[in-house]
Short mmCIF file of C-alpha atoms and ligand atoms in Angstrom, two decimals:
data_model
loop_
_atom_site.label_atom_id
_atom_site.label_comp_id
_atom_site.label_asym_id
_atom_site.label_seq_id
_atom_site.Cartn_x
_atom_site.Cartn_y
_atom_site.Cartn_z
CA MET A 1 24.96 68.60 57.38
CA HIS A 2 22.90 66.78 59.99
CA ASP A 3 23.49 63.20 61.04
CA THR A 4 23.36 60.63 58.32
CA ARG A 5 23.56 56.85 58.59
CA TYR A 6 24.90 54.54 55.85
CA GLU A 7 23.86 50.92 55.26
CA ALA A 8 24.83 48.40 52.60
CA PRO A 9 22.26 45.57 52.80
CA ARG A 10 22.86 42.24 51.04
CA SER A 11 19.24 41.42 50.22
CA ILE A 12 16.07 43.05 48.96
CA GLU A 13 14.27 42.04 52.20
CA GLU A 14 16.84 43.85 54.36
CA ALA A 15 16.78 46.91 52.09
CA VAL A 16 12.99 47.14 52.22
CA ILE A 17 12.96 46.95 56.02
CA MET A 18 15.51 49.79 56.16
CA LEU A 19 13.53 51.77 53.60
CA SER A 20 10.36 51.43 55.64
CA SER A 21 12.01 53.13 58.61
CA GLY A 22 11.38 56.65 57.30
CA SER A 23 9.75 58.87 54.71
CA VAL A 24 10.76 58.80 51.04
CA ASP A 25 12.84 61.96 51.37
CA ASP A 26 14.43 61.02 54.66
CA VAL A 27 15.63 57.60 53.51
CA ARG A 28 17.34 57.53 50.12
CA VAL A 29 18.68 54.56 48.24
CA LEU A 30 22.03 54.96 46.53
CA ALA A 31 22.63 53.30 43.17
CA GLY A 32 25.46 55.06 41.29
CA GLY A 33 25.00 58.26 43.29
CA THR A 34 25.60 60.48 40.24
CA ASP A 35 22.33 62.29 40.87
CA LEU A 36 21.98 61.71 44.62
CA LEU A 37 25.47 62.84 45.67
CA VAL A 38 25.24 65.95 43.49
CA GLN A 39 21.90 66.74 45.16
CA MET A 40 23.43 66.14 48.61
CA THR A 41 26.62 68.17 48.09
CA SER A 42 24.78 71.05 46.49
CA GLY A 43 22.59 71.15 49.56
CA GLY A 44 19.24 70.09 48.14
CA ARG A 45 18.99 66.82 50.05
CA SER A 46 20.22 65.61 53.41
CA PRO A 47 18.77 62.17 54.03
CA SER A 48 19.14 60.65 57.49
CA LEU A 49 19.72 57.20 56.02
CA ILE A 50 21.53 56.25 52.81
CA ILE A 51 21.05 52.67 51.60
CA ASN A 52 23.66 51.47 49.10
CA LEU A 53 21.99 49.01 46.70
CA LYS A 54 25.10 47.71 44.96
CA HIS A 55 25.66 44.73 47.26
CA ILE A 56 22.25 43.23 46.47
CA PRO A 57 22.78 40.65 43.69
CA GLU A 58 19.36 41.15 42.02
CA LEU A 59 19.94 44.89 41.74
CA THR A 60 23.13 44.66 39.66
CA ARG A 61 22.21 41.54 37.66
CA ILE A 62 21.59 41.60 33.91
CA ARG A 63 19.80 38.57 32.47
CA PHE A 64 17.62 37.39 29.60
CA ASP A 65 14.83 34.81 30.05
CA ASP A 66 13.91 32.07 27.55
CA SER A 67 11.51 34.35 25.68
CA GLY A 68 14.36 36.81 25.10
CA ALA A 69 13.04 39.42 27.55
CA LEU A 70 15.75 41.51 29.21
CA TYR A 71 15.77 41.90 32.99
CA LEU A 72 17.99 44.83 33.84
CA GLY A 73 18.98 45.19 37.50
CA ALA A 74 18.03 48.72 38.54
CA ALA A 75 21.55 49.52 39.85
CA ALA A 76 23.61 47.88 37.07
CA ASN A 77 26.05 50.54 35.86
CA ALA A 78 26.18 52.08 32.39
CA PHE A 79 29.67 50.76 31.67
CA THR A 80 28.62 47.15 32.30
CA ILE A 81 25.48 47.61 30.20
CA GLY A 82 27.59 49.14 27.43
CA GLN A 83 29.80 46.03 27.39
CA ASN A 84 26.79 43.70 27.03
CA GLU A 85 26.77 42.51 23.42
CA ARG A 86 23.28 41.02 23.59
CA ILE A 87 21.78 44.29 24.82
CA ARG A 88 23.55 46.10 21.98
CA GLN A 89 22.06 43.72 19.44
CA GLN A 90 18.56 43.39 20.84
CA PHE A 91 18.06 46.93 22.17
CA PRO A 92 20.44 49.09 20.11
CA GLY A 93 18.56 52.30 20.94
CA LEU A 94 18.63 51.70 24.70
CA HIS A 95 22.30 50.81 24.34
CA GLU A 96 22.89 54.14 22.59
CA ALA A 97 20.99 56.06 25.26
CA VAL A 98 22.93 54.44 28.10
CA GLY A 99 26.20 55.15 26.28
CA LEU A 100 25.37 58.87 26.13
CA ILE A 101 25.10 59.35 29.90
CA GLY A 102 27.93 61.57 31.11
CA SER A 103 31.63 60.75 30.86
CA ASP A 104 33.49 57.45 31.29
CA GLN A 105 33.70 58.35 35.00
CA ILE A 106 29.93 58.82 35.23
CA GLN A 107 29.33 55.64 33.19
CA GLY A 108 31.24 53.66 35.80
CA ARG A 109 28.48 54.40 38.30
CA ALA A 110 25.28 55.69 36.65
CA SER A 111 22.41 53.20 36.47
CA VAL A 112 19.25 53.00 34.39
CA GLY A 113 17.22 52.58 37.59
CA GLY A 114 18.70 55.82 38.96
CA ASN A 115 18.08 57.61 35.67
CA LEU A 116 14.44 56.50 35.77
CA CYS A 117 13.81 57.10 39.49
CA ASN A 118 15.40 60.55 39.35
CA ALA A 119 12.78 61.32 36.67
CA SER A 120 14.47 64.23 34.96
CA PRO A 121 12.50 65.44 31.90
CA ALA A 122 15.78 65.09 29.94
CA ALA A 123 16.84 61.66 31.28
CA ASP A 124 18.35 59.89 28.29
CA THR A 125 17.19 56.34 28.95
CA ILE A 126 13.51 57.05 29.65
CA PRO A 127 12.38 57.55 26.01
CA SER A 128 13.97 54.18 25.11
CA LEU A 129 12.34 52.48 28.10
CA LEU A 130 9.00 53.91 26.93
CA THR A 131 9.28 52.71 23.32
CA SER A 132 10.45 49.28 24.48
CA LYS A 133 7.40 49.01 26.79
CA ALA A 134 9.61 48.44 29.81
CA VAL A 135 7.95 47.31 33.04
CA CYS A 136 9.18 48.23 36.54
CA HIS A 137 9.44 45.40 39.06
CA ILE A 138 8.98 46.91 42.50
CA ALA A 139 9.55 45.34 45.94
CA GLY A 140 7.72 46.66 48.98
CA PRO A 141 7.25 46.02 52.70
CA GLY A 142 6.35 42.52 53.88
CA GLY A 143 7.57 40.78 50.72
CA ALA A 144 5.03 42.58 48.54
CA THR A 145 5.88 42.99 44.87
CA ARG A 146 4.12 44.87 42.09
CA THR A 147 4.78 45.81 38.49
CA LEU A 148 4.13 49.10 36.74
CA PRO A 149 4.80 50.15 33.14
CA VAL A 150 7.43 52.89 32.88
CA SER A 151 4.74 55.12 31.35
CA GLU A 152 2.88 55.02 34.68
CA PHE A 153 5.99 55.10 36.87
CA ILE A 154 6.99 58.67 35.96
CA LEU A 155 4.61 61.17 37.55
CA GLY A 156 6.35 64.51 37.03
CA PRO A 157 9.74 66.21 37.05
CA GLY A 158 11.69 64.41 39.81
CA ARG A 159 8.61 62.44 40.87
CA ASN A 160 8.03 58.70 40.50
CA ALA A 161 5.32 56.31 41.67
CA LEU A 162 7.32 54.61 44.44
CA GLN A 163 5.67 54.69 47.87
CA ALA A 164 7.53 54.79 51.19
CA GLY A 165 9.32 51.47 51.69
CA GLU A 166 9.34 50.59 47.99
CA LEU A 167 12.37 49.77 45.88
CA LEU A 168 12.77 49.48 42.11
CA VAL A 169 14.39 46.07 41.67
CA GLU A 170 14.65 45.59 37.93
CA LEU A 171 13.32 46.66 34.57
CA GLU A 172 11.80 44.09 32.27
CA LEU A 173 12.03 44.79 28.53
CA PRO A 174 9.92 42.33 26.53
CA ALA A 175 11.69 40.58 23.66
CA PRO A 176 11.31 42.72 20.52
CA ALA A 177 9.27 41.18 17.67
CA ALA A 178 11.07 39.84 14.61
CA HIS A 179 12.20 42.67 12.24
CA SER A 180 11.88 45.22 15.04
CA ALA A 181 14.54 47.73 16.11
CA ASP A 182 14.91 50.90 18.12
CA ALA A 183 17.21 53.91 17.92
CA TYR A 184 17.92 56.94 20.14
CA GLN A 185 19.52 60.29 19.42
CA ARG A 186 19.66 63.55 21.30
CA LEU A 187 20.74 67.09 20.58
CA ILE A 188 23.19 68.69 23.00
CA PRO A 189 25.05 71.99 22.70
CA ARG A 190 28.47 70.33 23.20
CA SER A 191 29.70 67.12 21.57
CA GLU A 192 29.90 65.28 24.93
CA MET A 193 28.85 65.72 28.55
CA ASP A 194 25.69 67.77 28.37
CA ILE A 195 21.97 67.55 29.02
CA ALA A 196 19.63 66.84 26.12
CA VAL A 197 17.84 69.79 24.51
CA VAL A 198 15.69 67.14 22.85
CA GLY A 199 15.99 63.34 22.93
CA VAL A 200 14.07 61.00 20.62
CA SER A 201 13.56 57.24 20.73
CA VAL A 202 11.78 55.39 17.94
CA ARG A 203 11.00 51.68 17.67
CA VAL A 204 9.58 50.25 14.44
CA THR A 205 8.60 46.76 13.33
CA VAL A 206 8.39 45.92 9.63
CA ASP A 207 7.01 42.91 7.72
CA ASN A 208 8.70 41.02 4.87
CA THR A 209 7.62 43.65 2.35
CA GLY A 210 9.14 46.48 4.41
CA THR A 211 5.78 47.84 5.54
CA CYS A 212 5.71 49.16 9.10
CA THR A 213 3.38 47.03 11.24
CA ASP A 214 4.07 48.61 14.62
CA ALA A 215 5.79 51.77 15.85
CA SER A 216 6.45 53.72 19.00
CA VAL A 217 7.88 57.23 19.36
CA ALA A 218 8.97 58.90 22.62
CA LEU A 219 10.46 62.34 23.26
CA GLY A 220 12.62 63.64 26.10
CA ALA A 221 13.23 67.21 27.32
CA VAL A 222 10.22 68.72 25.56
CA ALA A 223 7.64 68.35 28.35
CA PRO A 224 7.60 68.03 32.16
CA THR A 225 8.29 64.30 31.70
CA PRO A 226 9.47 62.20 28.76
CA ILE A 227 6.37 61.46 26.66
CA LEU A 228 5.08 58.84 24.26
CA VAL A 229 3.65 60.36 21.07
CA PRO A 230 1.04 57.91 19.72
CA GLU A 231 0.15 60.34 16.88
CA ALA A 232 3.71 60.13 15.56
CA ALA A 233 3.66 56.33 15.82
CA ALA A 234 0.32 56.19 14.01
CA ALA A 235 1.80 58.23 11.15
CA LEU A 236 4.34 55.45 10.60
CA VAL A 237 2.20 52.31 10.91
CA GLY A 238 0.97 50.95 7.58
CA THR A 239 3.51 52.95 5.56
CA ARG A 240 6.73 51.85 3.91
CA LEU A 241 8.59 54.43 6.01
CA GLU A 242 9.30 56.63 3.00
CA PRO A 243 10.58 60.20 3.54
CA ALA A 244 7.05 61.64 3.29
CA ASP A 245 5.85 59.23 6.00
CA LEU A 246 8.71 60.22 8.29
CA GLU A 247 7.82 63.86 7.61
CA ARG A 248 4.27 63.27 8.89
CA ALA A 249 5.63 61.58 12.03
CA ALA A 250 7.98 64.52 12.53
CA ALA A 251 5.10 67.00 12.32
CA ALA A 252 3.15 64.97 14.87
CA ALA A 253 6.17 64.88 17.20
CA SER A 254 6.65 68.66 16.97
CA ALA A 255 2.96 69.18 17.66
CA ALA A 256 3.11 67.03 20.81
CA CYS A 257 5.88 69.09 22.45
CA ARG A 258 5.06 71.24 25.45
CA PRO A 259 8.59 72.60 25.90
CA LEU A 260 10.07 75.20 28.19
CA ASP A 261 12.16 78.17 27.17
CA ASP A 262 15.51 77.93 28.92
CA LYS A 263 19.20 78.58 28.41
CA ARG A 264 19.53 75.39 26.36
CA GLY A 265 16.94 76.36 23.81
CA THR A 266 13.71 78.20 23.22
CA ALA A 267 10.41 76.35 23.05
CA GLU A 268 10.22 77.01 19.32
CA TYR A 269 13.72 75.62 18.74
CA ARG A 270 12.92 72.49 20.74
CA ARG A 271 9.75 71.93 18.73
CA ARG A 272 11.69 72.17 15.47
CA VAL A 273 14.50 69.92 16.67
CA ALA A 274 12.02 67.31 17.92
CA GLY A 275 10.70 67.02 14.37
CA VAL A 276 14.13 66.84 12.75
CA LEU A 277 15.36 64.23 15.20
CA THR A 278 12.18 62.16 14.91
CA LYS A 279 12.76 61.92 11.17
CA ARG A 280 16.40 60.93 11.56
CA VAL A 281 15.83 58.46 14.36
CA ALA A 282 12.88 56.83 12.60
CA ALA A 283 15.03 56.39 9.49
CA GLU A 284 17.78 54.79 11.56
CA ALA A 285 15.35 52.45 13.36
CA ALA A 286 13.77 51.52 10.01
CA GLU A 287 17.10 50.65 8.48
CA ARG A 288 17.99 48.49 11.47
CA ALA A 289 14.61 46.74 11.43
CA ARG A 290 14.87 45.95 7.71
CA GLY A 291 18.30 44.44 8.29
CA ARG A 292 16.97 41.91 10.80
CA MET B 1 26.92 60.00 65.05
CA PRO B 2 29.77 57.48 65.40
CA LYS B 3 32.23 57.42 62.54
CA LEU B 4 32.44 54.36 60.31
CA HIS B 5 35.58 52.25 60.37
CA ILE B 6 36.45 51.54 56.74
CA ARG B 7 38.89 48.85 55.62
CA THR B 8 39.92 49.12 52.02
CA GLU B 9 42.82 48.66 49.62
CA ILE B 10 44.55 51.66 48.06
CA ASN B 11 47.09 51.21 45.27
CA GLY B 12 47.52 47.57 46.28
CA GLU B 13 48.12 48.26 49.99
CA PRO B 14 45.60 47.64 52.79
CA ALA B 15 44.35 50.90 54.31
CA GLU B 16 41.97 51.82 57.15
CA PHE B 17 40.33 55.09 58.05
CA LEU B 18 37.37 56.61 59.89
CA ALA B 19 34.67 58.30 57.83
CA GLU B 20 31.48 60.22 58.36
CA PRO B 21 28.58 58.44 56.61
CA HIS B 22 27.99 61.36 54.24
CA GLN B 23 31.70 61.98 53.55
CA THR B 24 32.88 61.52 49.96
CA LEU B 25 35.73 59.23 49.00
CA LEU B 26 37.52 62.30 47.61
CA ASP B 27 37.38 63.98 50.99
CA ALA B 28 38.53 60.85 52.82
CA LEU B 29 41.48 60.30 50.47
CA ARG B 30 42.68 63.86 50.92
CA ASN B 31 41.81 64.58 54.53
CA GLU B 32 41.77 61.22 56.35
CA LEU B 33 44.51 59.45 54.36
CA GLY B 34 46.68 62.40 53.29
CA LEU B 35 46.58 61.29 49.65
CA THR B 36 46.34 64.78 48.19
CA GLY B 37 47.23 63.80 44.62
CA THR B 38 43.53 63.43 43.90
CA LYS B 39 42.13 66.95 43.35
CA GLU B 40 38.79 68.61 43.84
CA GLY B 41 37.60 70.83 41.01
CA CYS B 42 33.84 70.96 41.04
CA GLY B 43 32.55 68.36 43.48
CA THR B 44 29.69 67.56 41.10
CA GLY B 45 31.09 65.07 38.59
CA ASP B 46 31.77 67.59 35.83
CA CYS B 47 35.55 68.13 35.84
CA GLY B 48 37.21 64.75 36.47
CA ALA B 49 39.99 66.19 38.69
CA CYS B 50 38.97 63.67 41.36
CA SER B 51 39.20 60.61 39.06
CA VAL B 52 40.21 57.33 40.74
CA THR B 53 39.56 53.69 39.95
CA PHE B 54 37.11 51.79 42.14
CA ASP B 55 37.38 48.00 41.72
CA GLY B 56 39.07 48.73 38.40
CA GLN B 57 36.34 51.09 37.18
CA LEU B 58 37.08 54.75 36.47
CA VAL B 59 34.88 56.97 38.68
CA CYS B 60 34.68 60.48 40.12
CA SER B 61 35.64 60.13 43.78
CA CYS B 62 33.56 63.23 44.58
CA LEU B 63 30.47 61.16 43.68
CA VAL B 64 31.42 58.08 45.74
CA LEU B 65 30.80 57.83 49.48
CA ALA B 66 33.88 57.01 51.52
CA ALA B 67 31.83 54.28 53.19
CA GLU B 68 31.50 52.51 49.85
CA ALA B 69 35.26 51.89 49.85
CA GLU B 70 34.77 49.12 52.45
CA GLY B 71 36.19 45.97 50.88
CA ALA B 72 36.91 47.69 47.56
CA ARG B 73 40.14 48.29 45.63
CA ILE B 74 40.92 51.94 45.04
CA GLY B 75 43.53 53.22 42.59
CA THR B 76 44.80 56.82 42.79
CA VAL B 77 47.42 58.84 40.93
CA GLU B 78 49.89 58.01 43.73
CA GLY B 79 49.87 54.44 42.44
CA LEU B 80 51.08 55.27 38.93
CA ALA B 81 54.82 55.69 39.44
CA SER B 82 56.96 52.74 40.60
CA GLY B 83 59.17 54.24 43.28
CA GLU B 84 61.18 57.00 41.63
CA ALA B 85 60.36 55.81 38.11
CA LEU B 86 57.52 57.79 36.55
CA HIS B 87 54.80 55.96 34.62
CA PRO B 88 55.18 56.52 30.84
CA LEU B 89 52.04 58.69 30.93
CA GLN B 90 53.60 60.94 33.56
CA GLN B 91 56.85 61.09 31.62
CA LYS B 92 55.07 62.00 28.38
CA PHE B 93 52.98 64.68 30.12
CA LEU B 94 56.28 66.30 31.14
CA GLU B 95 57.87 65.93 27.70
CA HIS B 96 54.84 67.33 25.88
CA ALA B 97 54.29 70.11 28.44
CA ALA B 98 50.78 68.77 28.89
CA LEU B 99 50.24 70.69 32.11
CA GLN B 100 50.41 74.22 33.36
CA CYS B 101 48.83 74.71 36.80
CA GLY B 102 48.54 70.93 37.15
CA VAL B 103 45.25 70.74 39.03
CA CYS B 104 43.63 68.66 36.32
CA THR B 105 46.68 66.46 35.73
CA PRO B 106 46.12 63.66 38.28
CA GLY B 107 42.61 63.17 36.94
CA PHE B 108 43.80 63.09 33.33
CA LEU B 109 46.54 60.59 34.24
CA VAL B 110 44.18 58.24 36.05
CA ALA B 111 41.56 58.47 33.28
CA ALA B 112 44.17 58.00 30.53
CA LYS B 113 45.60 54.97 32.32
CA ALA B 114 42.12 53.44 32.63
CA LEU B 115 41.69 53.93 28.89
CA LEU B 116 45.07 52.44 27.93
CA ASP B 117 44.56 49.49 30.29
CA ARG B 118 41.53 48.42 28.28
CA ASN B 119 42.52 49.80 24.87
CA PRO B 120 46.29 49.93 24.30
CA ASP B 121 45.94 51.37 20.79
CA PRO B 122 43.25 54.09 20.76
CA ASP B 123 42.99 56.58 17.90
CA GLU B 124 42.87 60.31 18.60
CA ARG B 125 39.08 60.46 18.49
CA THR B 126 38.81 57.66 21.03
CA VAL B 127 41.23 59.43 23.36
CA ARG B 128 39.30 62.69 23.05
CA TYR B 129 35.99 61.01 23.89
CA ALA B 130 37.50 58.96 26.72
CA LEU B 131 38.88 62.13 28.30
CA ALA B 132 35.75 64.22 27.74
CA GLY B 133 34.99 63.94 31.45
CA ASN B 134 38.22 65.71 32.36
CA LEU B 135 38.34 69.50 32.11
CA CYS B 136 41.49 71.61 31.86
CA ARG B 137 41.36 75.39 31.92
CA CYS B 138 45.03 75.93 30.97
CA THR B 139 46.46 73.73 28.22
CA GLY B 140 43.84 73.70 25.47
CA TYR B 141 43.84 69.86 25.53
CA ASP B 142 45.94 69.30 22.42
CA LYS B 143 49.17 68.65 24.31
CA ILE B 144 47.35 66.32 26.66
CA ILE B 145 46.00 64.26 23.76
CA ARG B 146 49.47 64.13 22.13
CA ALA B 147 51.04 63.02 25.40
CA VAL B 148 48.50 60.20 25.84
CA LEU B 149 48.91 58.97 22.25
CA ASP B 150 52.69 59.07 22.63
CA ALA B 151 52.60 57.21 25.95
CA ALA B 152 50.33 54.59 24.38
CA ALA B 153 52.88 54.06 21.59
CA GLU B 154 55.67 53.70 24.11
CA LEU B 155 53.67 51.25 26.22
CA ARG B 156 53.10 49.18 23.08
CA GLY B 157 56.86 49.12 22.63
CA GLU B 158 56.86 51.12 19.42
CA PRO B 159 59.95 53.19 18.59
CA ALA B 160 59.47 56.93 19.18
C1 FAD C 301 28.63 65.01 35.10
C2 FAD C 301 27.28 64.35 34.92
C3 FAD C 301 26.80 64.11 33.64
C4 FAD C 301 25.54 63.52 33.46
N1 FAD C 301 25.11 63.29 32.18
C5 FAD C 301 23.88 62.74 31.99
C6 FAD C 301 23.40 62.51 30.66
O1 FAD C 301 24.08 62.77 29.67
N2 FAD C 301 22.16 61.98 30.52
C7 FAD C 301 21.37 61.66 31.60
O2 FAD C 301 20.27 61.17 31.40
N3 FAD C 301 21.81 61.86 32.86
C8 FAD C 301 23.04 62.39 33.08
N4 FAD C 301 23.48 62.61 34.36
C9 FAD C 301 22.61 62.30 35.50
C10 FAD C 301 22.86 60.92 36.12
O3 FAD C 301 24.17 60.48 35.87
C11 FAD C 301 21.88 59.87 35.57
O4 FAD C 301 20.57 60.28 35.83
C12 FAD C 301 22.14 58.49 36.17
O5 FAD C 301 21.53 57.51 35.36
C13 FAD C 301 21.62 58.33 37.59
O6 FAD C 301 21.89 57.01 38.03
P1 FAD C 301 22.56 56.70 39.44
O7 FAD C 301 22.66 55.23 39.55
O8 FAD C 301 23.81 57.46 39.61
O9 FAD C 301 21.45 57.29 40.41
P2 FAD C 301 21.50 57.71 41.94
O10 FAD C 301 22.08 59.07 42.06
O11 FAD C 301 22.07 56.64 42.78
O12 FAD C 301 19.93 57.78 42.21
C14 FAD C 301 19.09 58.77 41.62
C15 FAD C 301 17.78 58.87 42.40
O13 FAD C 301 17.00 57.70 42.22
C16 FAD C 301 16.81 57.02 43.44
N5 FAD C 301 17.00 55.61 43.14
C17 FAD C 301 18.08 55.07 42.51
N6 FAD C 301 17.92 53.75 42.34
C18 FAD C 301 16.71 53.43 42.91
C19 FAD C 301 15.99 52.20 43.06
N7 FAD C 301 16.47 51.04 42.59
N8 FAD C 301 14.79 52.24 43.70
C20 FAD C 301 14.32 53.42 44.15
N9 FAD C 301 14.93 54.61 44.03
C21 FAD C 301 16.14 54.62 43.41
C22 FAD C 301 17.83 57.59 44.40
O14 FAD C 301 17.39 57.56 45.75
C23 FAD C 301 17.99 59.01 43.90
O15 FAD C 301 16.99 59.82 44.39
C24 FAD C 301 24.75 63.17 34.58
C25 FAD C 301 25.25 63.40 35.86
C26 FAD C 301 26.49 63.98 36.05
C27 FAD C 301 27.00 64.20 37.45
S1 FES C 302 35.76 67.21 41.66
FE1 FES C 302 34.89 65.35 41.06
S2 FES C 302 34.39 65.70 39.02
FE2 FES C 302 35.08 67.66 39.63
S1 FES C 303 46.81 72.46 33.70
FE1 FES C 303 45.59 73.90 34.78
S2 FES C 303 43.62 72.97 34.72
FE2 FES C 303 44.77 71.72 33.44
#
């Protein structure tokens, strides 16, 4: 391994200056390291500078503003998020997705920011971020800041929209509407510790009569990136979320898949499972939304 | 590249060592500090043999940089026993024959202790999920789960 430097800045400003000193691949930020260190030890990456983000207060902070929007520090770890009762209540599907990442050991380190930036097609939190309309808050050189919806942040497998010198600071999840809830489930070959064959997040909003007024459906592991499926959402809006309605959403979800064949499942299998899970997850989200 | 001078706390005692910036905590524990209780199985976060606590949080030391230990509190398997007296988890692993080759054992002990520290009365399912990040290729897991449940009962002061 060639020479590597390590820094642990205390502020976003310091981190951005360090980040600007090299190319995106040469300078890597370290959140939980559960992707980065695996990539380094298995030889894929050897950055010349590693910047540990966990001493920057904004990066590990979790807060809600007066409107009820969640601001999730990009490097906050999965264990801490899992312990947050308000996140569990307000974003049950995101809470489920975070709780599925790896083992207890991995949870102690893994962050949502790292999961998003690493941009795996199977990343468990990305479908939930998509259906919750999460927005990335990004800091750049010279005090510049910009925001980008998660749907525009992910560009391809392992590729995100950050430019050299830019840092993902936090994720903003707008307060869900009244009678709105999300859910997330995935299929894995084992009962723990595996990568999703398919992951599905659904968010639905219902009115007082139980009619669906808004919906969002996102799939993981069935395309080069996690994808929103507006056709599946459209199949739900205006219905009472009866089994036949969920069936139409499931068909739309299966049709939207552009899966790979690999050792975890054939393309055909993934398409089928995407439909089955969409039905189940939509039913779960609907039940939660009606209970609110 | 100059080595980093790291000051940390291991099992309640101050410790100092020199580390390469890309060196893992696992490597530093074993090769700079001579604490070889912590084992390396995979080096990629899958097996849990390298489990330690970092500021009280259970982690894989193969996925932590040694440099991150600066100012942190590290707990390893060497901190479980008090002098010659084994921790109840260690004692129960012996009684239940919950180890064969023993490579996975330090990781299981550290992970099981982290679980019992926050949940003194877990059911079997909880124990199985909490230890899902620890792999054993010898015992078949059942004896390990029994040993942890039995140690939990003893730590709660229940009669055997
Ligand atoms: C054993 C094991 C099991 C796993 N199981 C799962 C699973 O079930 N589901 C799943 O989705 N993933 C899983 N993963 C993958 C990984 O744990 C997750 O993707 C995790 O969320 C990554 O977060 P991190 O904080 O560790 O990221 P890091 O490794 O620290 O970072 C990942 C990448 O993002 C970049 N990055 C991180 N934070 C920022 C930031 N704020 N700004 C800019 N760039 C940033 C880093 O430079 C790096 O390239 C597993 C990994 C292991 C080792
Ligand atoms: S050596 Fe760290 S998890 Fe296997
Ligand atoms: S006793 Fe041999 S790996 Fe567990």
